[in-house]
Coordinates of C-alpha atoms in Angstrom, one line a residue:
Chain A
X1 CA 105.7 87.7 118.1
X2 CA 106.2 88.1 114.3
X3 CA 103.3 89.0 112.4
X4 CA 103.4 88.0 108.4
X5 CA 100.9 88.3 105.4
X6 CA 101.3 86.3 102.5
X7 CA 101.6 87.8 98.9
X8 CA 101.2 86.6 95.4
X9 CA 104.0 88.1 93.1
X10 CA 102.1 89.6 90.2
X11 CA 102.6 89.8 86.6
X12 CA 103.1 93.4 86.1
X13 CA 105.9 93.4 89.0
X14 CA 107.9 91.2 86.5
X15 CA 111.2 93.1 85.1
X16 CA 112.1 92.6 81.5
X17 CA 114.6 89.8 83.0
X18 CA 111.4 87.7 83.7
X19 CA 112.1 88.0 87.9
X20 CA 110.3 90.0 90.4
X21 CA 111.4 94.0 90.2
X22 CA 114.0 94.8 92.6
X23 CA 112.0 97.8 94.0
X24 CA 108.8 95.7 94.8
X25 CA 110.7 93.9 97.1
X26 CA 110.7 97.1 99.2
X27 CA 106.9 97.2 98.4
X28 CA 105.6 94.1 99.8
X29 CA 107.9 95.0 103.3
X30 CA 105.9 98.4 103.1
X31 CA 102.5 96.5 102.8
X32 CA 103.5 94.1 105.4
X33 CA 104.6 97.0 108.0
X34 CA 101.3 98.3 107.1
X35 CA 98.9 95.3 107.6
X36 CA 100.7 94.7 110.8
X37 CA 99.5 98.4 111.8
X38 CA 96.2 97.4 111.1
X39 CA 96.0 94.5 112.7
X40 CA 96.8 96.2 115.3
X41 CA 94.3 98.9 115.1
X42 CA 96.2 101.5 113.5
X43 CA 95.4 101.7 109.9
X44 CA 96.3 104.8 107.4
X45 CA 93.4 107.3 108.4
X46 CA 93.5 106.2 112.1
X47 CA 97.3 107.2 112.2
X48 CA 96.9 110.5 109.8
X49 CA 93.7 111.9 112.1
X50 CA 96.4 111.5 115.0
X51 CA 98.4 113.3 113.8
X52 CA 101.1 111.3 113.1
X53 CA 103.2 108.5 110.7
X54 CA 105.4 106.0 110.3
X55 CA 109.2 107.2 108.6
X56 CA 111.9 104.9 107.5
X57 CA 115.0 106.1 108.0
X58 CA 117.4 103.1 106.7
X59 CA 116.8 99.9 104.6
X60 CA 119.2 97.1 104.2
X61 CA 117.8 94.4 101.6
X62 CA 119.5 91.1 100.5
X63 CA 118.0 89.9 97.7
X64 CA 118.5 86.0 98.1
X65 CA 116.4 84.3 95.9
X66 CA 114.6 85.3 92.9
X67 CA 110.5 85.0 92.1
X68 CA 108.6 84.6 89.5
X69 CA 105.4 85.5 88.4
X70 CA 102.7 83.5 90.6
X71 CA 104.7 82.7 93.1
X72 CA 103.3 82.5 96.8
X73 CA 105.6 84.4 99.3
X74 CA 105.3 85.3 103.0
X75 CA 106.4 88.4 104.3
X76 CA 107.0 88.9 107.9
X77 CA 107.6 91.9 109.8
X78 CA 108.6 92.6 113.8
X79 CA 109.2 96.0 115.4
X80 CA 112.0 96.0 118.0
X81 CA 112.3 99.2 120.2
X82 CA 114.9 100.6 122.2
X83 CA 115.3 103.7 124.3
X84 CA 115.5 106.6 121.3
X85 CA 113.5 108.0 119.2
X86 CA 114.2 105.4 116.4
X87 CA 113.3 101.8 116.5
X88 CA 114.2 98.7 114.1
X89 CA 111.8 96.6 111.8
X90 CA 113.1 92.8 110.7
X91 CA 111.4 91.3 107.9
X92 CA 111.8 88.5 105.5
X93 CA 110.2 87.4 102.2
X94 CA 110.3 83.6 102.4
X95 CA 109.1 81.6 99.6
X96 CA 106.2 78.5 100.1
X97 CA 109.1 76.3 100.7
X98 CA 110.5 78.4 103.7
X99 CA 113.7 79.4 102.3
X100 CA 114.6 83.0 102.3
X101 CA 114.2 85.2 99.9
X102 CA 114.8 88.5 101.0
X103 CA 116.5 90.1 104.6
X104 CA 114.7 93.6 104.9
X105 CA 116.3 95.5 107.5
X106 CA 115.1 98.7 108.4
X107 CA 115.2 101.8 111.0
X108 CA 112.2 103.6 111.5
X109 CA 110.4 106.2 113.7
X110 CA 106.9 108.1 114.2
X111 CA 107.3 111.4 112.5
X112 CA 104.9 114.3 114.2
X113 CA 103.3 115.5 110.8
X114 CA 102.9 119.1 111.9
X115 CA 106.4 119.7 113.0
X116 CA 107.8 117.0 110.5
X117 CA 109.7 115.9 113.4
X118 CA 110.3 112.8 115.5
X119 CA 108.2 112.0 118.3
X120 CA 109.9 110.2 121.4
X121 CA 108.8 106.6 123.0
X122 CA 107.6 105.6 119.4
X123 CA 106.7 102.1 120.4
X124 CA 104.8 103.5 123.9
X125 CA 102.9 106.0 121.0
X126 CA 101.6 103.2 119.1
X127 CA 100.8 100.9 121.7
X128 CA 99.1 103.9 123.7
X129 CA 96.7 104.6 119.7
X130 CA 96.7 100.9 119.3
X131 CA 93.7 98.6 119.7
X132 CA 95.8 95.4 120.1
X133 CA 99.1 96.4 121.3
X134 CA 100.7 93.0 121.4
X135 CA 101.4 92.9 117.6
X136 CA 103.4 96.0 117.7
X137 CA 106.5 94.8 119.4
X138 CA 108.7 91.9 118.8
Chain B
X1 CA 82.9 80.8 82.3
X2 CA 84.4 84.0 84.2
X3 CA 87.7 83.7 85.8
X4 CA 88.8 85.5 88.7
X5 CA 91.4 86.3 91.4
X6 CA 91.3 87.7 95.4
X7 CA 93.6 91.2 96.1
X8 CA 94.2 93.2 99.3
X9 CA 94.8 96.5 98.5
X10 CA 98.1 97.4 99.9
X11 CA 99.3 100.1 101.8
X12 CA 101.5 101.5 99.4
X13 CA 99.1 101.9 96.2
X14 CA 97.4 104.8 98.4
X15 CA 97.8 108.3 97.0
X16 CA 98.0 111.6 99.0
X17 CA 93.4 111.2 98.8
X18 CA 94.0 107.9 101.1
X19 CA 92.2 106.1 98.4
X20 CA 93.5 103.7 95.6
X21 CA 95.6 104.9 92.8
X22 CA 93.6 105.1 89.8
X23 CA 96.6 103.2 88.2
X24 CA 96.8 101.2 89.8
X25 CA 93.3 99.6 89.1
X26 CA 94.7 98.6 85.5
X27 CA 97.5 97.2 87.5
X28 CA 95.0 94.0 89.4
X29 CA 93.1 93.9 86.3
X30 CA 96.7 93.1 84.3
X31 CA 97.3 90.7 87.1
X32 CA 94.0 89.0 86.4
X33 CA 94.4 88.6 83.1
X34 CA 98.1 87.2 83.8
X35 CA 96.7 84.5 86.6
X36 CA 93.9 83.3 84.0
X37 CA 96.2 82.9 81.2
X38 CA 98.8 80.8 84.4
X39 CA 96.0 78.7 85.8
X40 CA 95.5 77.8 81.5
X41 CA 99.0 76.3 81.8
X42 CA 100.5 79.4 80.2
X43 CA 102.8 81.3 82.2
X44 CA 104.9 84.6 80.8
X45 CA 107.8 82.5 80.2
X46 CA 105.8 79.5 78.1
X47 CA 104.2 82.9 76.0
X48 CA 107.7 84.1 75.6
X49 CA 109.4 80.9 74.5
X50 CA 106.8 80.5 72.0
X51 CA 107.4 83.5 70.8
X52 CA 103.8 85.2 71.4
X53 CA 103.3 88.0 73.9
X54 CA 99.9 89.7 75.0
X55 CA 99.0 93.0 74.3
X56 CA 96.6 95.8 74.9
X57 CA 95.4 97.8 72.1
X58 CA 92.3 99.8 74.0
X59 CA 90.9 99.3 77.8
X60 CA 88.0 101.4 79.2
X61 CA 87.9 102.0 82.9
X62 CA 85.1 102.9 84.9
X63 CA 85.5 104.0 88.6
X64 CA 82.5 103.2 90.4
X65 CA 83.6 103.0 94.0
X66 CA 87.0 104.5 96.0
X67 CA 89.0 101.4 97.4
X68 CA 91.0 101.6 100.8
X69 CA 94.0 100.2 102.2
X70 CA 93.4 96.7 103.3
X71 CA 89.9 96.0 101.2
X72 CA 89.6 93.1 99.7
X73 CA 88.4 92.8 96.2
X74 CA 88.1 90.4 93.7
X75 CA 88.8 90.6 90.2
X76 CA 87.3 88.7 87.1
X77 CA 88.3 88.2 83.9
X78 CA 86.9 86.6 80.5
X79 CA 88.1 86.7 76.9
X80 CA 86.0 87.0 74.2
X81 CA 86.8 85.9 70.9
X82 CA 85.6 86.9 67.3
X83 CA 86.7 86.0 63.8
X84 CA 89.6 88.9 63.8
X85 CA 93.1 89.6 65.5
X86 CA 91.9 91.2 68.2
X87 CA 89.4 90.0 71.1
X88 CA 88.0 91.7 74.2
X89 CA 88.6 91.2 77.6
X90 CA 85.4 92.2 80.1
X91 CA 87.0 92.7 83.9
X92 CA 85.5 93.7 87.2
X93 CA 86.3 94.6 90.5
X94 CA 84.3 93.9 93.0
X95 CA 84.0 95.0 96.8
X96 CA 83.1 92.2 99.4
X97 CA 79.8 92.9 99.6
X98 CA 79.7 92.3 95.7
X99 CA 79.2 96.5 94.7
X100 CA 81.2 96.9 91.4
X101 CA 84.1 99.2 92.5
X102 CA 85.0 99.4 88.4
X103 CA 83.9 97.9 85.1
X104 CA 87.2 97.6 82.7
X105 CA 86.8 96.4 79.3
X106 CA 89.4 96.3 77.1
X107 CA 90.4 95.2 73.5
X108 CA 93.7 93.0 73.0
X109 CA 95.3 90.7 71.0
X110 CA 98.1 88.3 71.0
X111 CA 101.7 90.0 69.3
X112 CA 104.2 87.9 67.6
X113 CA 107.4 89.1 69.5
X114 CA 109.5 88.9 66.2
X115 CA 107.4 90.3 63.6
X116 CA 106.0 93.0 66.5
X117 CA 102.6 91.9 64.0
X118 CA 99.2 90.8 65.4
X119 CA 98.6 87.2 64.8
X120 CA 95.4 85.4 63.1
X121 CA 92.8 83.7 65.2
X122 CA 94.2 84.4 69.1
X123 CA 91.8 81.9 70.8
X124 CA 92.6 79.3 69.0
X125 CA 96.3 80.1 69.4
X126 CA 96.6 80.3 72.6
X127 CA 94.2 77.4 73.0
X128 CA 96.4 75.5 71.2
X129 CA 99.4 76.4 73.3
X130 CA 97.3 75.8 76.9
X131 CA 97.0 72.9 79.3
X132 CA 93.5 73.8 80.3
X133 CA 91.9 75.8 77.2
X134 CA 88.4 76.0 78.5
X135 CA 89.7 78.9 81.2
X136 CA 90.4 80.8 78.1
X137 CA 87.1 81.3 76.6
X138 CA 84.0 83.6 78.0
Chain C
X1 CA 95.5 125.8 75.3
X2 CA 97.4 122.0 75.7
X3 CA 99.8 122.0 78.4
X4 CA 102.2 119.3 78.4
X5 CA 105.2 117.7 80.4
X6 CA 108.5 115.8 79.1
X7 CA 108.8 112.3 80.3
X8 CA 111.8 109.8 80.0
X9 CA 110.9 106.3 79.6
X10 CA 112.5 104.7 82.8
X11 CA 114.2 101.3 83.1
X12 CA 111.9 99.8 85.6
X13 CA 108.8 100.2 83.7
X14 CA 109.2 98.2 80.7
X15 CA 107.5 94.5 81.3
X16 CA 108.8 91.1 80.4
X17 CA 108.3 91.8 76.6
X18 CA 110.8 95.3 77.3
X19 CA 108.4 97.6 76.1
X20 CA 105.8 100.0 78.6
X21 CA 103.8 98.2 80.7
X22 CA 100.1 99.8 80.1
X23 CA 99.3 100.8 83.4
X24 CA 102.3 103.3 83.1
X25 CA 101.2 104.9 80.4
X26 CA 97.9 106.5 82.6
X27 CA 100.7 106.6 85.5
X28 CA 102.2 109.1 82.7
X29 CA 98.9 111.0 81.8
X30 CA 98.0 111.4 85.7
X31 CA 101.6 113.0 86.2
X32 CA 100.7 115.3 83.4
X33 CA 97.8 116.6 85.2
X34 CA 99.4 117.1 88.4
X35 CA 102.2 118.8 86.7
X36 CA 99.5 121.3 85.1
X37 CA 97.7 121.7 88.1
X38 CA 101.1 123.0 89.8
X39 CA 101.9 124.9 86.8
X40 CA 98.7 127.0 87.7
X41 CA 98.9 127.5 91.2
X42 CA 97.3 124.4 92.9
X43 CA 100.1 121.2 93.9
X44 CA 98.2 118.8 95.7
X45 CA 99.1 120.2 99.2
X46 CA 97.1 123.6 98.6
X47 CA 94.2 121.2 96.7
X48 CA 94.4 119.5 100.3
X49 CA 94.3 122.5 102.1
X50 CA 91.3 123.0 100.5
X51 CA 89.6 120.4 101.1
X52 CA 89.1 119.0 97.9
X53 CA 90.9 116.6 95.5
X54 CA 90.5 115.5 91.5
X55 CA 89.3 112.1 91.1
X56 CA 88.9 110.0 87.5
X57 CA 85.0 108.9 86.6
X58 CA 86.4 107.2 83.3
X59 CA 89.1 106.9 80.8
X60 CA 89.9 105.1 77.8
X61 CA 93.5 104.9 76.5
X62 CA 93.7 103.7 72.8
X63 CA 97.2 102.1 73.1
X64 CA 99.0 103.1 69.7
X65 CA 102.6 102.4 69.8
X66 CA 105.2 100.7 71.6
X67 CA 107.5 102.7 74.0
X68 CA 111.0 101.4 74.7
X69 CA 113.3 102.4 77.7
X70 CA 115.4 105.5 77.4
X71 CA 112.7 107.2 74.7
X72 CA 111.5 110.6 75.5
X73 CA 107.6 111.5 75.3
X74 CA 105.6 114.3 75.6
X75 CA 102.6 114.1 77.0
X76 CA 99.9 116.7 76.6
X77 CA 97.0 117.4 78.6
X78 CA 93.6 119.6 78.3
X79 CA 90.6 119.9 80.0
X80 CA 87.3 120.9 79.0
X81 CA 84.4 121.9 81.0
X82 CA 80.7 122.0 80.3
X83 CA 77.5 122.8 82.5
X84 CA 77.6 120.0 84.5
X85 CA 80.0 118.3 87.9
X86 CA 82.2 116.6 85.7
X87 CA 84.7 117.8 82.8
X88 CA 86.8 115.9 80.1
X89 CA 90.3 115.5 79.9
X90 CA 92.3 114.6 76.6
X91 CA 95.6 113.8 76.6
X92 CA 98.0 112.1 73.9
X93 CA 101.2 110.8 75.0
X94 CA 103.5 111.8 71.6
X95 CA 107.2 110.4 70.7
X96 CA 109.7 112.4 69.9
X97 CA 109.2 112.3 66.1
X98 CA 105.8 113.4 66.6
X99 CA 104.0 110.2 66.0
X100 CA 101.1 109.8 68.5
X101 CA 101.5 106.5 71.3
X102 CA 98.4 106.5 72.9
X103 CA 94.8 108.8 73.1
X104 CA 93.4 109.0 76.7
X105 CA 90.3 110.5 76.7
X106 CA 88.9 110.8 80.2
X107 CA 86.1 112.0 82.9
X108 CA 86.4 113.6 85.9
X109 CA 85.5 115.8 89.0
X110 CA 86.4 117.6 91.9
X111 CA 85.2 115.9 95.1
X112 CA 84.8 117.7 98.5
X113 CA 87.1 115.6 101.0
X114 CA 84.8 116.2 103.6
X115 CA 81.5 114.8 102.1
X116 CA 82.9 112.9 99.0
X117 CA 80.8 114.0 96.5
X118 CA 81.5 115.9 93.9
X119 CA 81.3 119.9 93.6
X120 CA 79.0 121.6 91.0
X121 CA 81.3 124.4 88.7
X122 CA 84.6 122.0 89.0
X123 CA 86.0 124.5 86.5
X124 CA 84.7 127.6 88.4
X125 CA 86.0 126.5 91.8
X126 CA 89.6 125.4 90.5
X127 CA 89.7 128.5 88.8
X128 CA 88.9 130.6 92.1
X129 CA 91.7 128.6 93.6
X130 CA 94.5 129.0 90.6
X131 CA 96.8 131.6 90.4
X132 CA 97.1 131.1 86.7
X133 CA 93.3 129.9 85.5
X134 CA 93.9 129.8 82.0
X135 CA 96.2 126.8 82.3
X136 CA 93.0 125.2 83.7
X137 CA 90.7 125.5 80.3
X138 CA 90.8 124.5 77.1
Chain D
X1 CA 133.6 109.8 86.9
X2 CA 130.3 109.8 88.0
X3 CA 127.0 109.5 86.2
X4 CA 123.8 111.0 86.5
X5 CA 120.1 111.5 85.3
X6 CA 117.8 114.0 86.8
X7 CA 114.1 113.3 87.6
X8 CA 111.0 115.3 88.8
X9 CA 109.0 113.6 91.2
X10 CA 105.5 112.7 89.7
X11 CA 102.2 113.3 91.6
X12 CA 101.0 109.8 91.7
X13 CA 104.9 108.5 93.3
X14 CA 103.9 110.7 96.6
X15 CA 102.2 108.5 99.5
X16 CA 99.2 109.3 101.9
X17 CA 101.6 111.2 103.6
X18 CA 102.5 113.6 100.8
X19 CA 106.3 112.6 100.1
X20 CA 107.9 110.2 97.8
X21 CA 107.1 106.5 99.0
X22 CA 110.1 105.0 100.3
X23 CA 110.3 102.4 97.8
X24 CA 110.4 105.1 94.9
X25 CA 113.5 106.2 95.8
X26 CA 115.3 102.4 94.6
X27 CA 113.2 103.1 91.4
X28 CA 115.3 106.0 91.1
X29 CA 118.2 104.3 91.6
X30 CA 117.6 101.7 88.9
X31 CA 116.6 104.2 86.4
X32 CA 119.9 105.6 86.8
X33 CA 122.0 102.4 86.6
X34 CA 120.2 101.7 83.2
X35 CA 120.3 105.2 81.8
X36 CA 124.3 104.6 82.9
X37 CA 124.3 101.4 80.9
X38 CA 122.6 102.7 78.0
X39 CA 124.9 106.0 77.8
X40 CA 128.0 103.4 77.6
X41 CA 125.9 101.7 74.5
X42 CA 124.4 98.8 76.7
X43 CA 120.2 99.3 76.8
X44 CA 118.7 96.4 78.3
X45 CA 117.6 94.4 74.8
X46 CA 121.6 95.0 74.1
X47 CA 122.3 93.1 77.1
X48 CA 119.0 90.8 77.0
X49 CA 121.2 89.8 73.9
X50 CA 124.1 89.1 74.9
X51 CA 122.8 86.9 77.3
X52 CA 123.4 89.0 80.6
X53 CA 121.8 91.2 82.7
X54 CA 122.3 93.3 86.0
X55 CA 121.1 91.6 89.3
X56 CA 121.0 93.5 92.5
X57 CA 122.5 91.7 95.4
X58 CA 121.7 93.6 98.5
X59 CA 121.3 97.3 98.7
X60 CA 121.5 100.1 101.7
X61 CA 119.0 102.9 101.4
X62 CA 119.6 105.6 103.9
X63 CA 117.0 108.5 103.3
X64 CA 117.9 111.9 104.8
X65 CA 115.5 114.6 103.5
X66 CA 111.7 113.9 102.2
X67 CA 110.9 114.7 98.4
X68 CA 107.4 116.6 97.3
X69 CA 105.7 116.2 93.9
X70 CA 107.3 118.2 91.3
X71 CA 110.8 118.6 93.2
X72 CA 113.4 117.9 90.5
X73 CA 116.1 116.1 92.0
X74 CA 119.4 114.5 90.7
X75 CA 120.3 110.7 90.7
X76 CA 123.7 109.5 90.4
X77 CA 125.5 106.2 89.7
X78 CA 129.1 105.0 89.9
X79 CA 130.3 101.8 89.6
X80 CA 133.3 100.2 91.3
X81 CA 135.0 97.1 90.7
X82 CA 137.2 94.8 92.8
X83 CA 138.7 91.2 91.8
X84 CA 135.3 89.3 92.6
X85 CA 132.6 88.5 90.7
X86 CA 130.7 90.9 92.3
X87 CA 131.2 95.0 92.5
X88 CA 129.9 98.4 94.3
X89 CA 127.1 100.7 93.3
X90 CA 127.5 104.4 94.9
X91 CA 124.4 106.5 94.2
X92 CA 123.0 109.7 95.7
X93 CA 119.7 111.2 94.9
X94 CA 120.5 115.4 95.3
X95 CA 118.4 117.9 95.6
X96 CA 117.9 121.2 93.9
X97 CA 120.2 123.0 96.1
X98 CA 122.8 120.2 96.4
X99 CA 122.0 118.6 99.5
X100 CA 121.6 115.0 99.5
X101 CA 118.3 113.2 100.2
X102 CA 118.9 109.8 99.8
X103 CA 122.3 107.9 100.2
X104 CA 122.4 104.2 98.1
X105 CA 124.8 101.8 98.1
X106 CA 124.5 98.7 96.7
X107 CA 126.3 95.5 95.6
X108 CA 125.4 93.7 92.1
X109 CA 126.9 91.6 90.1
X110 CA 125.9 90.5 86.3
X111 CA 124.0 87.4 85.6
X112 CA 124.5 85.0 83.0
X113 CA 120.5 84.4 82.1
X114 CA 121.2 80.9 80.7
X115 CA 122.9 79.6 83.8
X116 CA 121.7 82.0 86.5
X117 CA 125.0 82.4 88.0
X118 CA 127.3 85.4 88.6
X119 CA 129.9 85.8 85.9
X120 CA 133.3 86.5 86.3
X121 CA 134.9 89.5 85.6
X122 CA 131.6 91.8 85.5
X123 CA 134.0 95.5 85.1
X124 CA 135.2 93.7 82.2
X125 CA 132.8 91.9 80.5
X126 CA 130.6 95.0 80.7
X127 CA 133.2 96.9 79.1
X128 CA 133.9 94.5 76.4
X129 CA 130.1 94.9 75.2
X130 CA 129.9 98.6 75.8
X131 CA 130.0 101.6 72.9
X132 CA 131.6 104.1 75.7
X133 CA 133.2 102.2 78.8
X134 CA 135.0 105.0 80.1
X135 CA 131.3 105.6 81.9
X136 CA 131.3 101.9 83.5
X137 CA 134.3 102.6 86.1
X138 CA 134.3 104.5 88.6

């Protein structure tokens, strides 16, 4: 299942070129990754009184399409886990007309915030903290 | 007539308190004031190919209420026009349950981008430029 | 005594019209008064450990000049207590040929984390907490 | 040769968790390739000009240590052309003690803001404009 939340690009994210910054692309991915840990039960405080938080480790964007000021986007996000201690997020910005405007690819994992190291079984962490575990894996 | 526009606070305009950035509070009220002057019929690029730009001489902000990530707030906008170069903009945000989370009010007027000068009579300036002038007066 | 930090104007701040966007400018001041609380002994880590945390009441910025990418600022940052839970801060963000960009005058406290309200003696308590208090006053 | 510009990490770029946000660190980056472009005589209202401007294509951030408020830190930027219309972007955000915190690598190309297309020839079109070139290649 891909979860998305749908963003309006704002006037102060504008660069002196008139187009959405480059860096807020990496923003609204971040909110997205964040609204889906809501969603599933997991919001900010929930995750910080445990204990622990997400980490990105690696980002790949492809800016495809530029956006103005105004503009309606969608942001999706999916969590696919594997066997380490690191998992991978796939997201796309994609503009009211469906076409792509970004591919935001990313590898994460749950950092332990005492020992500032990462925690094993990431995705069985979540799901075990989360309210709805569905939403937390592809 | 009081404009005003809906924003989920997003994950990554937290600070290390968990609660909105205080900057970030000029940020949605910037974005208002952007999405009333769009929903007018003028967008940044119309402003800049006419040759005028916004621009804020003075803005009080009052912090009433801490916002979290996910909240939804709304924020409101209204111009209010004298006889000189300069006019004031009164801007709220509200919670859901309607508590003011901050009263901004702010003093502006409209630059020409080649002199770098105030111009005369704003409103009636930017009324003249706009598809839907009424939005543009309190 | 004024404190104050050195601050390059960064690319990604200017807006569409290629000069500061205005929220930056109290992004600027806020750095200032981080940089000072560090200067005397009290990052935001130990302020955590501590269980308490600075938080803006109000503040006006009075925006004076344009600031261009690349341009160097200083901004300065001094904070006055009287009898009561809150304090002011003034600050000036100043170009390099002394000329002043913008006044911030503003209000603030020190909340306790734990109850969220604010403490009596904010100047008192951070002072018990620096190692160098006179940073802290005026 | 490569280019660089050094930073301190402000108190209000630091996320609930206490490090630099993850989307800070592209910030970075950009404020490096314009400080790059305006040491070679090419600020953004030169370029804004001249009818061009920067565009990011896709970008790889891989982020290897975290980064506290007031951590001064080192940005660097090198450009490298092929035969394309497009070229490379090396940059690596150092710490204090040399080791590396964030490796990014990008791919860009120069827009022509009339047309929106690539041009061809960015190494030397960008050269042709700049004061000091030397600093545009690699």
């Amino acid at each position: 299942m891909t979860f998305f939340v749908d963003v309006t690009v704002r006037g102060y994210e504008l660069d002196t070129q008139g187009h959405l910054n480059q860096a807020v692309y990496l923003q609204y991915a971040e909110h997205a990754r964040w609204e889906l840990l809501r969603a599933a039960g997991l919001p900010q405080e929930k995750l910080l009184a445990d204990g622990v938080g997400p980490v990105a480790l690696e980002v790949t964007v492809k800016f495809l399409k530029e956006l103005r000021g105004g503009e309606r986007v969608r942001v999706s996000c999916r969590f696919d886990y594997g066997k380490g201690k690191t998992f991978t997020v796939a997201q796309q910005i994609l503009k009211e007309d469906g076409t792509v405007a970004a591919d935001i690819t990313g590898v994460a994992g749950i950092l332990d915030l005492s020992t500032r190291r990462l925690i094993p079984d990431p995705g069985g962490r979540l799901a075990s903290l989360a309210k709805d575990p569905e939403l937390l894996s592809g």
